[in-house]
Amino acid sequence: MRTAGDWFDRAHRGRLRLWGLLGVCVLTVVAVLAWFTPMLSASTVEIDGLIVVPEEQVRDKLEIPSGRSMLRIDTDAMARRVASIPKVRSARVQRVFPSTVKVTVDERTPVLFWDSPQGAHLLDAESVEFAIEDAPIGVAKLIAEHPGSDDPVTRAAASVLSVLPAALIGQVDEVVARSISNISLNLRDGRAVLWGGTNDAERKAAVVMPLLTRDGTVFDVSSPNLVTVK
């Protein structure tokens, strides 16, 4: 025999099912609106990390479709397009809801340049050539037989600059790279550091600054356990 309590339980379960169905319908409608309509379209772009790359150039590379939902924009493709700018080392694109696209740019920093009839070729620490333009003040000139991004000697020279103490980088006027094992640094004050090859780079970087406090014109750290001054 069914009681009033049984009837109440059935009615309660029925209401719960109804509310659950309504909730699913509402969520479905919201999801459809968010996916297919401009309700969540990107209206703001924030770009961080720019120093020399024009902001407009980055915005052009983003190619954000007008009115497209934030859920449907391809942030990975956007990042790849921004990273294709020669002066950009890497880029990250993020959605910041409800309507902002945030772009973080890591620009390439020149550590060396080499001259040609076309101008100064700028190289970063990874030996990537990314521009032909006037070299910034303080960037060292590379002297090599066949300078270029694909040249092993050029790559070795760039790797040397990448491990130098910050206090020394600004003093380097020229990097003379005769081979991958014969690299020297001509300083702006006329002194020279014989670096040798790329081996023992951390040890050489640790001993070179104390060595430069001594009197002399030629400082040899090619064998960092047996440094010499002339």
mmCIF file of C-alpha atoms in Angstrom:
data_model
loop_
_atom_site.group_PDB
_atom_site.id
_atom_site.type_symbol
_atom_site.label_atom_id
_atom_site.label_comp_id
_atom_site.label_asym_id
_atom_site.label_seq_id
_atom_site.Cartn_x
_atom_site.Cartn_y
_atom_site.Cartn_z
ATOM 1 C CA MET A 1 0.000 0.000 0.000
ATOM 2 C CA ARG A 2 1.451 3.368 -1.052
ATOM 3 C CA THR A 3 1.571 6.059 1.526
ATOM 4 C CA ALA A 4 1.674 9.841 1.368
ATOM 5 C CA GLY A 5 5.412 9.592 2.009
ATOM 6 C CA ASP A 6 5.893 7.467 -1.118
ATOM 7 C CA TRP A 7 4.003 10.002 -3.171
ATOM 8 C CA PHE A 8 6.139 12.819 -1.743
ATOM 9 C CA ASP A 9 9.384 10.988 -2.559
ATOM 10 C CA ARG A 10 8.256 10.382 -6.153
ATOM 11 C CA ALA A 11 7.271 14.013 -6.543
ATOM 12 C CA HIS A 12 10.591 15.153 -5.073
ATOM 13 C CA ARG A 13 12.565 12.919 -7.421
ATOM 14 C CA GLY A 14 10.520 14.171 -10.329
ATOM 15 C CA ARG A 15 11.280 17.774 -9.467
ATOM 16 C CA LEU A 16 14.990 16.973 -9.165
ATOM 17 C CA ARG A 17 14.970 15.341 -12.616
ATOM 18 C CA LEU A 18 13.138 18.311 -14.052
ATOM 19 C CA TRP A 19 15.589 20.805 -12.548
ATOM 20 C CA GLY A 20 18.476 18.677 -13.714
ATOM 21 C CA LEU A 21 17.101 18.621 -17.251
ATOM 22 C CA LEU A 22 16.558 22.377 -17.169
ATOM 23 C CA GLY A 23 20.129 22.860 -15.925
ATOM 24 C CA VAL A 24 21.522 20.778 -18.781
ATOM 25 C CA CYS A 25 19.447 22.747 -21.277
ATOM 26 C CA VAL A 26 20.671 26.064 -19.879
ATOM 27 C CA LEU A 27 24.304 24.948 -19.953
ATOM 28 C CA THR A 28 23.882 23.695 -23.502
ATOM 29 C CA VAL A 29 22.419 27.000 -24.626
ATOM 30 C CA VAL A 30 25.219 28.947 -22.896
ATOM 31 C CA ALA A 31 27.873 26.696 -24.461
ATOM 32 C CA VAL A 32 26.364 27.115 -27.922
ATOM 33 C CA LEU A 33 26.186 30.893 -27.500
ATOM 34 C CA ALA A 34 29.774 31.051 -26.210
ATOM 35 C CA TRP A 35 31.081 28.861 -29.057
ATOM 36 C CA PHE A 36 29.192 30.197 -32.052
ATOM 37 C CA THR A 37 28.328 33.815 -31.235
ATOM 38 C CA PRO A 38 30.388 36.961 -30.502
ATOM 39 C CA MET A 39 29.327 36.830 -26.849
ATOM 40 C CA LEU A 40 32.903 35.881 -25.827
ATOM 41 C CA SER A 41 34.759 37.441 -28.742
ATOM 42 C CA ALA A 42 38.214 38.972 -28.210
ATOM 43 C CA SER A 43 37.972 42.724 -27.796
ATOM 44 C CA THR A 44 41.299 43.492 -26.087
ATOM 45 C CA VAL A 45 44.902 42.536 -26.910
ATOM 46 C CA GLU A 46 47.682 42.881 -24.323
ATOM 47 C CA ILE A 47 51.282 42.541 -25.549
ATOM 48 C CA ASP A 48 54.235 42.247 -23.154
ATOM 49 C CA GLY A 49 57.978 42.064 -23.831
ATOM 50 C CA LEU A 50 58.312 44.379 -26.820
ATOM 51 C CA ILE A 51 61.411 46.574 -27.048
ATOM 52 C CA VAL A 52 62.309 46.918 -30.729
ATOM 53 C CA VAL A 53 59.564 44.953 -32.496
ATOM 54 C CA PRO A 54 56.666 47.258 -33.469
ATOM 55 C CA GLU A 55 53.429 46.431 -31.668
ATOM 56 C CA GLU A 56 51.455 46.801 -34.879
ATOM 57 C CA GLN A 57 53.548 44.081 -36.499
ATOM 58 C CA VAL A 58 52.634 41.678 -33.690
ATOM 59 C CA ARG A 59 48.948 42.600 -33.923
ATOM 60 C CA ASP A 60 48.991 41.927 -37.666
ATOM 61 C CA LYS A 61 50.496 38.478 -37.105
ATOM 62 C CA LEU A 62 47.810 37.536 -34.570
ATOM 63 C CA GLU A 63 45.095 37.670 -37.247
ATOM 64 C CA ILE A 64 42.257 37.514 -34.710
ATOM 65 C CA PRO A 65 39.002 37.001 -36.658
ATOM 66 C CA SER A 66 36.466 39.697 -35.855
ATOM 67 C CA GLY A 67 33.597 38.392 -33.739
ATOM 68 C CA ARG A 68 34.994 34.881 -33.300
ATOM 69 C CA SER A 69 34.515 33.354 -29.866
ATOM 70 C CA MET A 70 37.526 33.224 -27.544
ATOM 71 C CA LEU A 71 36.905 29.483 -27.324
ATOM 72 C CA ARG A 72 37.513 29.041 -31.046
ATOM 73 C CA ILE A 73 40.672 31.105 -31.590
ATOM 74 C CA ASP A 74 43.828 29.048 -32.176
ATOM 75 C CA THR A 75 46.361 30.429 -29.700
ATOM 76 C CA ASP A 76 49.098 28.010 -30.815
ATOM 77 C CA ALA A 77 48.821 29.147 -34.436
ATOM 78 C CA MET A 78 48.877 32.777 -33.300
ATOM 79 C CA ALA A 79 52.040 32.169 -31.270
ATOM 80 C CA ARG A 80 53.731 30.517 -34.250
ATOM 81 C CA ARG A 81 52.895 33.454 -36.503
ATOM 82 C CA VAL A 82 54.259 35.973 -34.007
ATOM 83 C CA ALA A 83 57.401 33.852 -33.530
ATOM 84 C CA SER A 84 57.964 33.975 -37.299
ATOM 85 C CA ILE A 85 58.927 37.652 -36.947
ATOM 86 C CA PRO A 86 62.739 37.581 -37.356
ATOM 87 C CA LYS A 87 63.410 39.625 -34.212
ATOM 88 C CA VAL A 88 61.160 37.417 -32.063
ATOM 89 C CA ARG A 89 62.783 34.438 -30.358
ATOM 90 C CA SER A 90 59.552 32.979 -28.993
ATOM 91 C CA ALA A 91 55.962 33.982 -28.285
ATOM 92 C CA ARG A 92 53.143 32.791 -26.049
ATOM 93 C CA VAL A 93 49.458 33.573 -26.584
ATOM 94 C CA GLN A 94 46.878 33.069 -23.830
ATOM 95 C CA ARG A 95 43.147 33.581 -23.424
ATOM 96 C CA VAL A 96 42.182 35.801 -20.496
ATOM 97 C CA PHE A 97 38.429 35.601 -20.160
ATOM 98 C CA PRO A 98 36.088 37.143 -20.836
ATOM 99 C CA SER A 99 37.574 39.011 -23.816
ATOM 100 C CA THR A 100 41.367 39.517 -23.675
ATOM 101 C CA VAL A 101 44.133 37.911 -25.714
ATOM 102 C CA LYS A 102 47.474 38.177 -23.905
ATOM 103 C CA VAL A 103 50.709 37.923 -25.889
ATOM 104 C CA THR A 104 54.128 37.499 -24.259
ATOM 105 C CA VAL A 105 57.067 38.098 -26.586
ATOM 106 C CA ASP A 106 60.711 37.164 -26.056
ATOM 107 C CA GLU A 107 62.801 39.217 -28.471
ATOM 108 C CA ARG A 108 66.171 38.198 -29.851
ATOM 109 C CA THR A 109 69.104 40.077 -28.351
ATOM 110 C CA PRO A 110 72.187 40.704 -30.519
ATOM 111 C CA VAL A 111 75.495 39.545 -29.076
ATOM 112 C CA LEU A 112 77.589 39.775 -32.260
ATOM 113 C CA PHE A 113 77.519 41.322 -35.693
ATOM 114 C CA TRP A 114 79.516 40.830 -38.842
ATOM 115 C CA ASP A 115 79.899 43.280 -41.700
ATOM 116 C CA SER A 116 79.030 42.799 -45.351
ATOM 117 C CA PRO A 117 78.302 45.139 -48.262
ATOM 118 C CA GLN A 118 74.621 44.938 -47.276
ATOM 119 C CA GLY A 119 75.297 46.133 -43.725
ATOM 120 C CA ALA A 120 75.751 44.683 -40.253
ATOM 121 C CA HIS A 121 74.322 41.193 -39.752
ATOM 122 C CA LEU A 122 73.047 40.802 -36.188
ATOM 123 C CA LEU A 123 73.417 37.443 -34.436
ATOM 124 C CA ASP A 124 71.925 36.333 -31.139
ATOM 125 C CA ALA A 125 73.470 33.964 -28.582
ATOM 126 C CA GLU A 126 72.111 30.991 -30.550
ATOM 127 C CA SER A 127 73.935 32.247 -33.670
ATOM 128 C CA VAL A 128 70.645 33.093 -35.376
ATOM 129 C CA GLU A 129 70.942 35.947 -37.847
ATOM 130 C CA PHE A 130 67.796 38.024 -37.437
ATOM 131 C CA ALA A 131 68.458 41.456 -38.946
ATOM 132 C CA ILE A 132 70.695 43.483 -41.233
ATOM 133 C CA GLU A 133 70.856 46.965 -39.776
ATOM 134 C CA ASP A 134 73.104 49.248 -37.734
ATOM 135 C CA ALA A 135 74.607 47.326 -34.823
ATOM 136 C CA PRO A 136 73.556 48.612 -31.398
ATOM 137 C CA ILE A 137 76.224 50.322 -29.331
ATOM 138 C CA GLY A 138 78.154 47.805 -27.253
ATOM 139 C CA VAL A 139 77.618 44.783 -29.506
ATOM 140 C CA ALA A 140 80.891 43.085 -30.438
ATOM 141 C CA LYS A 141 82.039 42.687 -34.036
ATOM 142 C CA LEU A 142 82.801 39.175 -35.287
ATOM 143 C CA ILE A 143 85.966 38.618 -37.294
ATOM 144 C CA ALA A 144 85.764 35.222 -39.006
ATOM 145 C CA GLU A 145 86.602 33.785 -42.411
ATOM 146 C CA HIS A 146 83.079 32.654 -43.291
ATOM 147 C CA PRO A 147 80.676 34.295 -40.820
ATOM 148 C CA GLY A 148 77.074 33.141 -40.841
ATOM 149 C CA SER A 149 74.445 31.248 -38.887
ATOM 150 C CA ASP A 150 75.442 27.910 -40.434
ATOM 151 C CA ASP A 151 79.165 28.385 -39.845
ATOM 152 C CA PRO A 152 80.505 26.240 -36.956
ATOM 153 C CA VAL A 153 83.116 28.877 -36.117
ATOM 154 C CA THR A 154 80.437 31.568 -35.905
ATOM 155 C CA ARG A 155 78.320 29.361 -33.642
ATOM 156 C CA ALA A 156 81.325 28.771 -31.403
ATOM 157 C CA ALA A 157 81.997 32.503 -31.154
ATOM 158 C CA ALA A 158 78.369 33.217 -30.250
ATOM 159 C CA SER A 159 78.438 30.530 -27.562
ATOM 160 C CA VAL A 160 81.491 32.188 -25.997
ATOM 161 C CA LEU A 161 79.648 35.513 -25.749
ATOM 162 C CA SER A 162 76.691 33.745 -24.128
ATOM 163 C CA VAL A 163 78.779 32.583 -21.139
ATOM 164 C CA LEU A 164 80.848 35.708 -20.546
ATOM 165 C CA PRO A 165 80.288 37.599 -17.275
ATOM 166 C CA ALA A 166 77.989 40.584 -17.800
ATOM 167 C CA ALA A 167 80.767 42.916 -16.629
ATOM 168 C CA LEU A 168 83.003 41.704 -19.463
ATOM 169 C CA ILE A 169 80.524 41.594 -22.363
ATOM 170 C CA GLY A 170 80.347 45.378 -22.603
ATOM 171 C CA GLN A 171 84.152 45.567 -22.784
ATOM 172 C CA VAL A 172 84.449 43.289 -25.823
ATOM 173 C CA ASP A 173 85.010 45.198 -29.060
ATOM 174 C CA GLU A 174 85.805 42.302 -31.386
ATOM 175 C CA VAL A 175 85.596 38.521 -31.305
ATOM 176 C CA VAL A 176 88.295 37.049 -33.522
ATOM 177 C CA ALA A 177 87.385 33.462 -34.424
ATOM 178 C CA ARG A 178 90.047 31.741 -36.484
ATOM 179 C CA SER A 179 88.654 28.276 -35.759
ATOM 180 C CA ILE A 180 86.333 26.609 -33.238
ATOM 181 C CA SER A 181 89.335 26.111 -30.957
ATOM 182 C CA ASN A 182 91.038 29.465 -31.538
ATOM 183 C CA ILE A 183 88.820 32.316 -30.363
ATOM 184 C CA SER A 184 90.056 35.528 -28.813
ATOM 185 C CA LEU A 185 88.404 38.682 -27.472
ATOM 186 C CA ASN A 186 89.775 42.121 -28.280
ATOM 187 C CA LEU A 187 88.692 44.533 -25.546
ATOM 188 C CA ARG A 188 87.885 48.192 -26.082
ATOM 189 C CA ASP A 189 90.884 49.280 -23.993
ATOM 190 C CA GLY A 190 93.353 47.453 -26.232
ATOM 191 C CA ARG A 191 93.802 44.321 -24.135
ATOM 192 C CA ALA A 192 93.137 40.826 -25.502
ATOM 193 C CA VAL A 193 91.757 37.642 -23.966
ATOM 194 C CA LEU A 194 92.848 34.375 -25.558
ATOM 195 C CA TRP A 195 89.803 32.173 -24.970
ATOM 196 C CA GLY A 196 90.644 29.114 -27.034
ATOM 197 C CA GLY A 197 87.729 26.776 -27.706
ATOM 198 C CA THR A 198 84.270 26.359 -26.211
ATOM 199 C CA ASN A 199 85.400 23.680 -23.764
ATOM 200 C CA ASP A 200 85.587 24.494 -20.014
ATOM 201 C CA ALA A 201 83.473 27.592 -20.677
ATOM 202 C CA GLU A 202 82.187 27.947 -17.115
ATOM 203 C CA ARG A 203 85.665 27.615 -15.647
ATOM 204 C CA LYS A 204 87.055 30.198 -18.083
ATOM 205 C CA ALA A 205 84.231 32.587 -17.257
ATOM 206 C CA ALA A 206 85.017 32.208 -13.556
ATOM 207 C CA VAL A 207 88.737 32.967 -13.846
ATOM 208 C CA VAL A 208 88.775 35.675 -16.517
ATOM 209 C CA MET A 209 87.528 38.626 -14.426
ATOM 210 C CA PRO A 210 90.019 38.156 -11.543
ATOM 211 C CA LEU A 211 92.761 37.698 -14.138
ATOM 212 C CA LEU A 212 91.908 41.017 -15.806
ATOM 213 C CA THR A 213 92.678 42.876 -12.574
ATOM 214 C CA ARG A 214 96.365 42.118 -13.113
ATOM 215 C CA ASP A 215 98.743 44.215 -15.190
ATOM 216 C CA GLY A 216 99.203 43.037 -18.734
ATOM 217 C CA THR A 217 97.893 43.202 -22.285
ATOM 218 C CA VAL A 218 97.295 39.556 -23.212
ATOM 219 C CA PHE A 219 95.333 37.294 -20.877
ATOM 220 C CA ASP A 220 95.312 33.610 -21.775
ATOM 221 C CA VAL A 221 92.486 31.495 -20.293
ATOM 222 C CA SER A 222 92.493 28.853 -23.020
ATOM 223 C CA SER A 223 93.729 26.434 -20.330
ATOM 224 C CA PRO A 224 91.789 27.724 -17.309
ATOM 225 C CA ASN A 225 93.824 25.683 -14.829
ATOM 226 C CA LEU A 226 97.032 27.308 -16.076
ATOM 227 C CA VAL A 227 96.251 30.916 -16.987
ATOM 228 C CA THR A 228 98.947 33.353 -18.093
ATOM 229 C CA VAL A 229 99.357 37.112 -18.430
ATOM 230 C CA LYS A 230 101.755 38.896 -20.771
#
